[in-house]
mmCIF file of C-alpha atoms in Angstrom:
data_model
loop_
_atom_site.group_PDB
_atom_site.id
_atom_site.type_symbol
_atom_site.label_atom_id
_atom_site.label_comp_id
_atom_site.label_asym_id
_atom_site.label_seq_id
_atom_site.Cartn_x
_atom_site.Cartn_y
_atom_site.Cartn_z
ATOM 1 C CA MET A 1 13.654 9.212 31.428
ATOM 2 C CA SER A 2 16.166 12.033 30.910
ATOM 3 C CA SER A 3 15.521 15.105 28.897
ATOM 4 C CA ALA A 4 17.907 13.812 26.508
ATOM 5 C CA GLN A 5 16.445 10.657 26.045
ATOM 6 C CA ILE A 6 12.798 12.524 25.593
ATOM 7 C CA ARG A 7 14.499 14.880 23.146
ATOM 8 C CA HIS A 8 15.868 11.867 21.167
ATOM 9 C CA LEU A 9 12.512 10.146 20.878
ATOM 10 C CA GLU A 10 11.075 13.348 19.916
ATOM 11 C CA GLU A 11 13.546 13.928 17.204
ATOM 12 C CA MET A 12 12.786 10.186 15.948
ATOM 13 C CA ASP A 13 9.088 10.749 15.796
ATOM 14 C CA ASN A 14 9.702 14.190 13.935
ATOM 15 C CA GLY A 15 11.875 12.634 11.290
ATOM 16 C CA GLY A 16 15.105 13.652 12.937
ATOM 17 C CA PRO A 17 18.340 11.929 13.032
ATOM 18 C CA LEU A 18 17.011 8.617 12.267
ATOM 19 C CA ASP A 19 14.976 9.525 9.228
ATOM 20 C CA ILE A 20 15.932 8.243 5.776
ATOM 21 C CA LYS A 21 18.736 9.446 4.006
ATOM 22 C CA ILE A 22 18.675 9.922 0.134
ATOM 23 C CA GLU A 23 21.338 10.301 -2.374
ATOM 24 C CA LYS A 24 20.467 10.978 -5.814
ATOM 25 C CA THR A 25 23.296 9.303 -8.026
ATOM 26 C CA PHE A 26 21.770 9.611 -11.188
ATOM 27 C CA VAL A 27 18.849 11.846 -12.545
ATOM 28 C CA PRO A 28 17.865 11.767 -16.353
ATOM 29 C CA ALA A 29 17.443 14.904 -18.198
ATOM 30 C CA LYS A 30 13.704 14.289 -18.972
ATOM 31 C CA CYS A 31 11.316 13.317 -16.234
ATOM 32 C CA PRO A 32 7.693 13.506 -17.415
ATOM 33 C CA ILE A 33 6.189 12.042 -13.924
ATOM 34 C CA GLN A 34 7.591 11.638 -10.784
ATOM 35 C CA SER A 35 6.552 8.640 -8.611
ATOM 36 C CA LYS A 36 3.982 9.469 -5.724
ATOM 37 C CA ARG A 37 1.688 7.823 -3.524
ATOM 38 C CA LEU A 38 -0.655 5.133 -5.040
ATOM 39 C CA ASP A 39 1.340 5.048 -8.273
ATOM 40 C CA PHE A 40 2.504 1.552 -9.613
ATOM 41 C CA ILE A 41 6.344 1.380 -9.976
ATOM 42 C CA THR A 42 8.770 -1.172 -11.034
ATOM 43 C CA PHE A 43 12.306 -1.081 -9.859
ATOM 44 C CA HIS A 44 15.751 -3.110 -9.161
ATOM 45 C CA TYR A 45 17.646 -3.068 -5.971
ATOM 46 C CA LYS A 46 20.686 -3.864 -4.275
ATOM 47 C CA VAL A 47 20.594 -4.036 -0.446
ATOM 48 C CA PHE A 48 23.603 -3.558 1.792
ATOM 49 C CA THR A 49 24.089 -3.619 5.551
ATOM 50 C CA GLU A 50 25.777 -0.611 7.338
ATOM 51 C CA ASP A 51 29.393 -2.333 6.977
ATOM 52 C CA ASN A 52 28.878 -2.371 3.220
ATOM 53 C CA LYS A 53 28.085 -5.956 2.965
ATOM 54 C CA LYS A 54 25.916 -6.701 0.189
ATOM 55 C CA VAL A 55 22.739 -8.729 1.156
ATOM 56 C CA PHE A 56 20.664 -9.204 -1.704
ATOM 57 C CA GLN A 57 20.044 -8.000 -5.361
ATOM 58 C CA THR A 58 17.230 -8.095 -7.886
ATOM 59 C CA TYR A 59 19.366 -7.789 -10.903
ATOM 60 C CA GLY A 60 19.129 -11.086 -12.721
ATOM 61 C CA THR A 61 15.965 -12.199 -11.008
ATOM 62 C CA GLY A 62 13.682 -9.380 -12.402
ATOM 63 C CA PRO A 63 12.498 -6.299 -10.960
ATOM 64 C CA VAL A 64 9.898 -5.726 -8.234
ATOM 65 C CA THR A 65 6.513 -3.895 -8.808
ATOM 66 C CA ILE A 66 4.417 -2.287 -5.982
ATOM 67 C CA GLN A 67 2.008 0.088 -5.488
ATOM 68 C CA LEU A 68 3.483 3.110 -3.442
ATOM 69 C CA GLY A 69 1.734 4.173 0.001
ATOM 70 C CA THR A 70 -0.335 0.745 0.374
ATOM 71 C CA GLY A 71 1.812 -1.342 2.794
ATOM 72 C CA MET A 72 3.293 -3.564 0.110
ATOM 73 C CA ILE A 73 6.866 -2.283 1.302
ATOM 74 C CA MET A 74 8.901 -1.174 4.281
ATOM 75 C CA PRO A 75 7.668 2.319 5.450
ATOM 76 C CA GLY A 76 11.298 3.923 5.086
ATOM 77 C CA LEU A 77 11.951 2.544 1.565
ATOM 78 C CA ASP A 78 8.372 3.521 0.429
ATOM 79 C CA LYS A 79 8.889 7.020 1.492
ATOM 80 C CA GLY A 80 12.610 7.057 -0.376
ATOM 81 C CA LEU A 81 10.914 5.974 -3.523
ATOM 82 C CA LYS A 82 8.529 8.721 -3.754
ATOM 83 C CA GLY A 83 9.696 11.931 -6.153
ATOM 84 C CA MET A 84 11.592 9.529 -8.622
ATOM 85 C CA CYS A 85 11.860 9.611 -12.319
ATOM 86 C CA ALA A 86 11.981 6.370 -14.704
ATOM 87 C CA GLU A 87 15.728 5.288 -15.156
ATOM 88 C CA GLU A 88 16.765 7.489 -12.031
ATOM 89 C CA LEU A 89 19.331 5.891 -9.805
ATOM 90 C CA ARG A 90 18.947 6.544 -6.068
ATOM 91 C CA LYS A 91 20.746 5.522 -2.844
ATOM 92 C CA ILE A 92 18.596 5.265 0.261
ATOM 93 C CA ARG A 93 19.576 4.647 3.544
ATOM 94 C CA VAL A 94 16.782 3.396 5.751
ATOM 95 C CA PRO A 95 17.111 3.206 9.786
ATOM 96 C CA PHE A 96 16.178 0.390 11.690
ATOM 97 C CA ARG A 97 12.823 2.100 12.901
ATOM 98 C CA MET A 98 11.528 2.390 9.563
ATOM 99 C CA SER A 99 12.769 -1.003 8.011
ATOM 100 C CA ARG A 100 10.636 -3.489 9.792
ATOM 101 C CA LYS A 101 8.469 -5.572 7.580
ATOM 102 C CA SER A 102 7.049 -9.355 7.660
ATOM 103 C CA LYS A 103 8.894 -11.875 5.963
ATOM 104 C CA SER A 104 7.434 -12.694 2.598
ATOM 105 C CA LYS A 105 8.776 -13.838 -0.712
ATOM 106 C CA VAL A 106 9.906 -10.500 -2.114
ATOM 107 C CA TRP A 107 11.518 -9.472 1.233
ATOM 108 C CA LYS A 108 12.781 -12.513 2.697
ATOM 109 C CA ASN A 109 16.355 -11.731 2.165
ATOM 110 C CA ILE A 110 16.378 -8.524 3.953
ATOM 111 C CA PRO A 111 17.600 -8.607 7.544
ATOM 112 C CA ASN A 112 15.562 -7.412 10.298
ATOM 113 C CA ASP A 113 18.268 -7.220 12.698
ATOM 114 C CA GLU A 114 20.452 -4.101 11.284
ATOM 115 C CA ASN A 115 20.568 -0.301 12.477
ATOM 116 C CA TRP A 116 20.755 0.776 8.918
ATOM 117 C CA LEU A 117 19.937 -0.804 5.515
ATOM 118 C CA ILE A 118 21.210 0.806 2.469
ATOM 119 C CA PHE A 119 19.334 0.457 -0.910
ATOM 120 C CA ASN A 120 20.807 1.143 -4.307
ATOM 121 C CA ILE A 121 17.715 1.569 -6.333
ATOM 122 C CA GLU A 122 17.312 1.769 -10.123
ATOM 123 C CA MET A 123 13.633 2.978 -11.071
ATOM 124 C CA VAL A 124 12.563 1.151 -14.426
ATOM 125 C CA GLU A 125 9.012 2.151 -14.769
ATOM 126 C CA ILE A 126 6.304 4.514 -13.319
ATOM 127 C CA LYS A 127 2.825 3.985 -14.051
ATOM 128 C CA SER A 128 0.468 6.814 -12.794
ATOM 129 C CA TYR A 129 -2.431 5.667 -10.658
ATOM 130 C CA SER A 130 -6.038 5.700 -11.906
ATOM 131 C CA PRO A 131 -9.129 3.926 -10.967
ATOM 132 C CA GLU A 132 -8.865 2.003 -14.130
ATOM 133 C CA SER A 133 -5.237 0.963 -13.327
ATOM 134 C CA GLN A 134 -6.361 -0.031 -9.968
ATOM 135 C CA PHE A 135 -9.039 -2.420 -11.143
ATOM 136 C CA LYS A 136 -6.643 -4.176 -13.517
ATOM 137 C CA PHE A 137 -4.303 -4.519 -10.579
ATOM 138 C CA LEU A 138 -7.065 -6.470 -8.596
ATOM 139 C CA ASP A 139 -8.101 -8.273 -11.890
ATOM 140 C CA LEU A 140 -5.555 -11.262 -11.454
ATOM 141 C CA ASN A 141 -6.714 -13.141 -14.405
ATOM 142 C CA GLU A 142 -7.296 -10.251 -16.487
ATOM 143 C CA ASP A 143 -10.741 -11.243 -17.863
ATOM 144 C CA GLY A 144 -12.429 -7.948 -16.727
ATOM 145 C CA LYS A 145 -14.444 -8.980 -13.546
ATOM 146 C CA LEU A 146 -13.519 -9.767 -9.879
ATOM 147 C CA THR A 147 -15.010 -12.870 -8.380
ATOM 148 C CA ASN A 148 -15.081 -14.102 -4.729
ATOM 149 C CA GLN A 149 -12.250 -16.475 -4.898
ATOM 150 C CA GLU A 150 -10.122 -13.974 -7.083
ATOM 151 C CA VAL A 151 -10.486 -11.389 -3.932
ATOM 152 C CA GLN A 152 -9.637 -14.084 -1.761
ATOM 153 C CA ASP A 153 -6.448 -14.835 -4.101
ATOM 154 C CA PHE A 154 -5.457 -11.509 -4.204
ATOM 155 C CA GLN A 155 -5.221 -11.258 -0.325
ATOM 156 C CA GLN A 156 -3.142 -14.464 -0.339
ATOM 157 C CA LYS A 157 -0.909 -13.076 -2.954
ATOM 158 C CA MET A 158 -0.219 -9.805 -0.752
ATOM 159 C CA LYS A 159 0.580 -11.647 2.295
ATOM 160 C CA LYS A 160 2.723 -14.381 0.213
ATOM 161 C CA GLU A 161 4.729 -11.987 -1.780
ATOM 162 C CA PHE A 162 4.851 -8.818 0.422
ATOM 163 C CA GLY A 163 3.849 -9.495 3.926
ATOM 164 C CA LYS A 164 0.625 -7.200 3.629
ATOM 165 C CA THR A 165 -2.106 -8.445 5.990
ATOM 166 C CA TRP A 166 -4.808 -7.172 7.819
ATOM 167 C CA LYS A 167 -4.197 -4.962 10.915
ATOM 168 C CA ASN A 168 -7.125 -6.387 12.638
ATOM 169 C CA GLU A 169 -6.050 -10.073 12.986
ATOM 170 C CA ASP A 170 -9.858 -11.016 13.698
ATOM 171 C CA ILE A 171 -10.578 -10.382 10.105
ATOM 172 C CA ASP A 172 -10.375 -13.403 8.018
ATOM 173 C CA ASN A 173 -9.960 -13.506 4.014
ATOM 174 C CA VAL A 174 -13.397 -15.151 3.416
ATOM 175 C CA SER A 175 -15.593 -12.822 5.019
ATOM 176 C CA ALA A 176 -13.427 -9.912 3.618
ATOM 177 C CA ALA A 177 -14.066 -11.093 0.114
ATOM 178 C CA ASN A 178 -17.821 -11.996 0.853
ATOM 179 C CA TYR A 179 -18.039 -8.238 1.927
ATOM 180 C CA TYR A 180 -16.074 -6.911 -1.031
ATOM 181 C CA ILE A 181 -18.135 -8.419 -3.578
ATOM 182 C CA LYS A 182 -21.426 -7.336 -2.205
ATOM 183 C CA TYR A 183 -20.151 -3.781 -1.598
ATOM 184 C CA PHE A 184 -19.455 -3.379 -5.432
ATOM 185 C CA ASP A 185 -21.746 -5.872 -6.971
ATOM 186 C CA GLY A 186 -24.388 -3.661 -8.793
ATOM 187 C CA ASN A 187 -26.648 -6.426 -10.293
ATOM 188 C CA GLY A 188 -26.212 -9.066 -7.583
ATOM 189 C CA ASP A 189 -24.981 -11.976 -9.853
ATOM 190 C CA GLY A 190 -21.874 -12.527 -7.738
ATOM 191 C CA ASN A 191 -19.208 -10.807 -9.888
ATOM 192 C CA VAL A 192 -18.000 -7.452 -9.892
ATOM 193 C CA THR A 193 -17.378 -5.875 -13.525
ATOM 194 C CA GLU A 194 -14.958 -2.912 -14.215
ATOM 195 C CA SER A 195 -17.937 -0.673 -14.642
ATOM 196 C CA GLU A 196 -19.702 -1.597 -11.414
ATOM 197 C CA TRP A 197 -16.316 -1.179 -9.711
ATOM 198 C CA LEU A 198 -15.766 2.192 -11.020
ATOM 199 C CA LYS A 199 -19.375 3.480 -10.459
ATOM 200 C CA THR A 200 -19.038 2.208 -6.743
ATOM 201 C CA MET A 201 -15.727 4.082 -6.449
ATOM 202 C CA ASP A 202 -16.649 7.095 -8.175
ATOM 203 C CA ARG A 203 -19.519 7.394 -5.508
ATOM 204 C CA ASP A 204 -17.203 6.940 -2.635
ATOM 205 C CA GLN A 205 -14.945 9.567 -4.035
ATOM 206 C CA LYS A 206 -17.547 12.116 -4.073
ATOM 207 C CA LEU A 207 -18.370 11.302 -0.541
ATOM 208 C CA MET A 208 -14.935 11.382 0.571
ATOM 209 C CA ASN A 209 -14.458 15.014 -1.245
ATOM 210 C CA GLU A 210 -17.240 16.227 0.518
ATOM 211 C CA SER A 211 -16.171 15.262 4.160
ATOM 212 C CA LYS A 212 -14.792 17.594 6.490
ATOM 213 C CA THR A 213 -13.451 14.949 8.844
ATOM 214 C CA LYS A 214 -10.779 15.499 11.483
ATOM 215 C CA GLU A 215 -10.455 11.665 12.278
ATOM 216 C CA LYS A 216 -7.240 10.397 12.955
ATOM 217 C CA GLY A 217 -5.847 7.048 11.261
ATOM 218 C CA ARG A 218 -4.490 6.362 7.980
ATOM 219 C CA LYS A 219 -5.495 7.273 4.489
ATOM 220 C CA ARG A 220 -7.712 5.210 2.522
ATOM 221 C CA ASP A 221 -6.245 2.187 0.508
ATOM 222 C CA PRO A 222 -7.837 1.943 -3.026
ATOM 223 C CA GLY A 223 -7.028 -1.921 -3.110
ATOM 224 C CA ILE A 224 -9.080 -4.453 -0.992
ATOM 225 C CA GLY A 225 -8.737 -2.294 2.116
ATOM 226 C CA TRP A 226 -10.982 0.265 0.491
ATOM 227 C CA ILE A 227 -13.806 -1.420 2.265
ATOM 228 C CA LEU A 228 -12.361 -0.560 5.678
ATOM 229 C CA ASP A 229 -13.394 3.123 5.403
ATOM 230 C CA PHE A 230 -16.964 2.554 6.397
ATOM 231 C CA ASP A 231 -18.045 6.098 6.732
ATOM 232 C CA ASN A 232 -16.487 7.128 3.412
ATOM 233 C CA ASP A 233 -14.349 10.041 4.751
ATOM 234 C CA GLY A 234 -11.179 8.957 3.147
ATOM 235 C CA ILE A 235 -9.691 7.968 6.650
ATOM 236 C CA VAL A 236 -9.599 4.571 8.157
ATOM 237 C CA SER A 237 -10.006 5.333 11.739
ATOM 238 C CA TYR A 238 -8.689 3.092 14.493
ATOM 239 C CA LYS A 239 -12.223 2.252 15.433
ATOM 240 C CA GLU A 240 -13.227 1.243 11.889
ATOM 241 C CA ASN A 241 -10.285 -0.928 11.937
ATOM 242 C CA ASP A 242 -11.032 -2.328 15.382
ATOM 243 C CA GLU A 243 -14.557 -3.216 14.235
ATOM 244 C CA ALA A 244 -13.933 -4.469 10.792
ATOM 245 C CA ASP A 245 -14.448 -7.874 11.334
ATOM 246 C CA GLU A 246 -17.951 -7.561 12.799
ATOM 247 C CA LYS A 247 -18.981 -5.332 10.097
ATOM 248 C CA PHE A 248 -17.654 -7.491 7.384
ATOM 249 C CA GLU A 249 -19.702 -10.409 8.914
ATOM 250 C CA ALA A 250 -22.788 -8.093 8.753
ATOM 251 C CA GLY A 251 -22.508 -7.091 5.467
ATOM 252 C CA PRO A 252 -22.413 -3.417 3.634
ATOM 253 C CA GLN A 253 -24.820 -0.822 4.728
ATOM 254 C CA ILE A 254 -24.319 1.018 1.410
ATOM 255 C CA LEU A 255 -25.136 -1.179 -1.293
ATOM 256 C CA PRO A 256 -23.833 -0.261 -4.856
ATOM 257 C CA THR A 257 -27.091 0.575 -6.222
ATOM 258 C CA GLU A 258 -27.966 3.174 -3.807
ATOM 259 C CA SER A 259 -27.106 6.883 -4.620
ATOM 260 C CA LYS A 260 -25.902 9.764 -2.373
ATOM 261 C CA ASP A 261 -29.714 10.885 -1.901
ATOM 262 C CA GLU A 262 -30.475 7.446 -0.784
ATOM 263 C CA LEU A 263 -27.911 7.288 2.214
#
């Protein structure tokens, strides 16, 4: 490989010439909050190919709602949607290396074979992340509790609508749901109430705050993927991901009724 080719690859990896490009076409005078990782955002978009050919638009079909930074959208667009205000208009150019995504209900009309995709974005609404809002996002039937079937249904919804699946292909939704319920179910009745869920999340967050880890991987996802961080250091390591299917079958080592002193 020539030095020019090596330099080109290094530039790509460091966000060089093939990074996203953002043009702010309208920013409202008042911007009480800006979108950030884990926020729930709702937006309209039109997508064009590099030759300015329109591929798809959500106007008239209803906006899209996603949670930023959780794998529900292609990485380039996810990056470009951060730091936006409600009602802001933005043009985001996404290079091919950052526009790969699984075919799904929401993204099925976006091509995978273009060098650049251009998104015209209209931000409709931004809801800041909180543990309470995360629980409501998971609670599909809005009855204040999570059941085993509901956790399975949530996984199916993420796959069907957004193409989001487990990175470890040996994980099945049933074993993941079984593990998830046991992990959060404080009284052992087979359901997870909001108070049980919040108590376990608070316990884990305290452990994460105390962690001095230098482990490499990806940041912990507060959705179903929360259970992948088996050592509660805030990072899902490559090893944790690779061993997840076996650990899910074995069941949680830390039960929701245990306190930090019992670990």
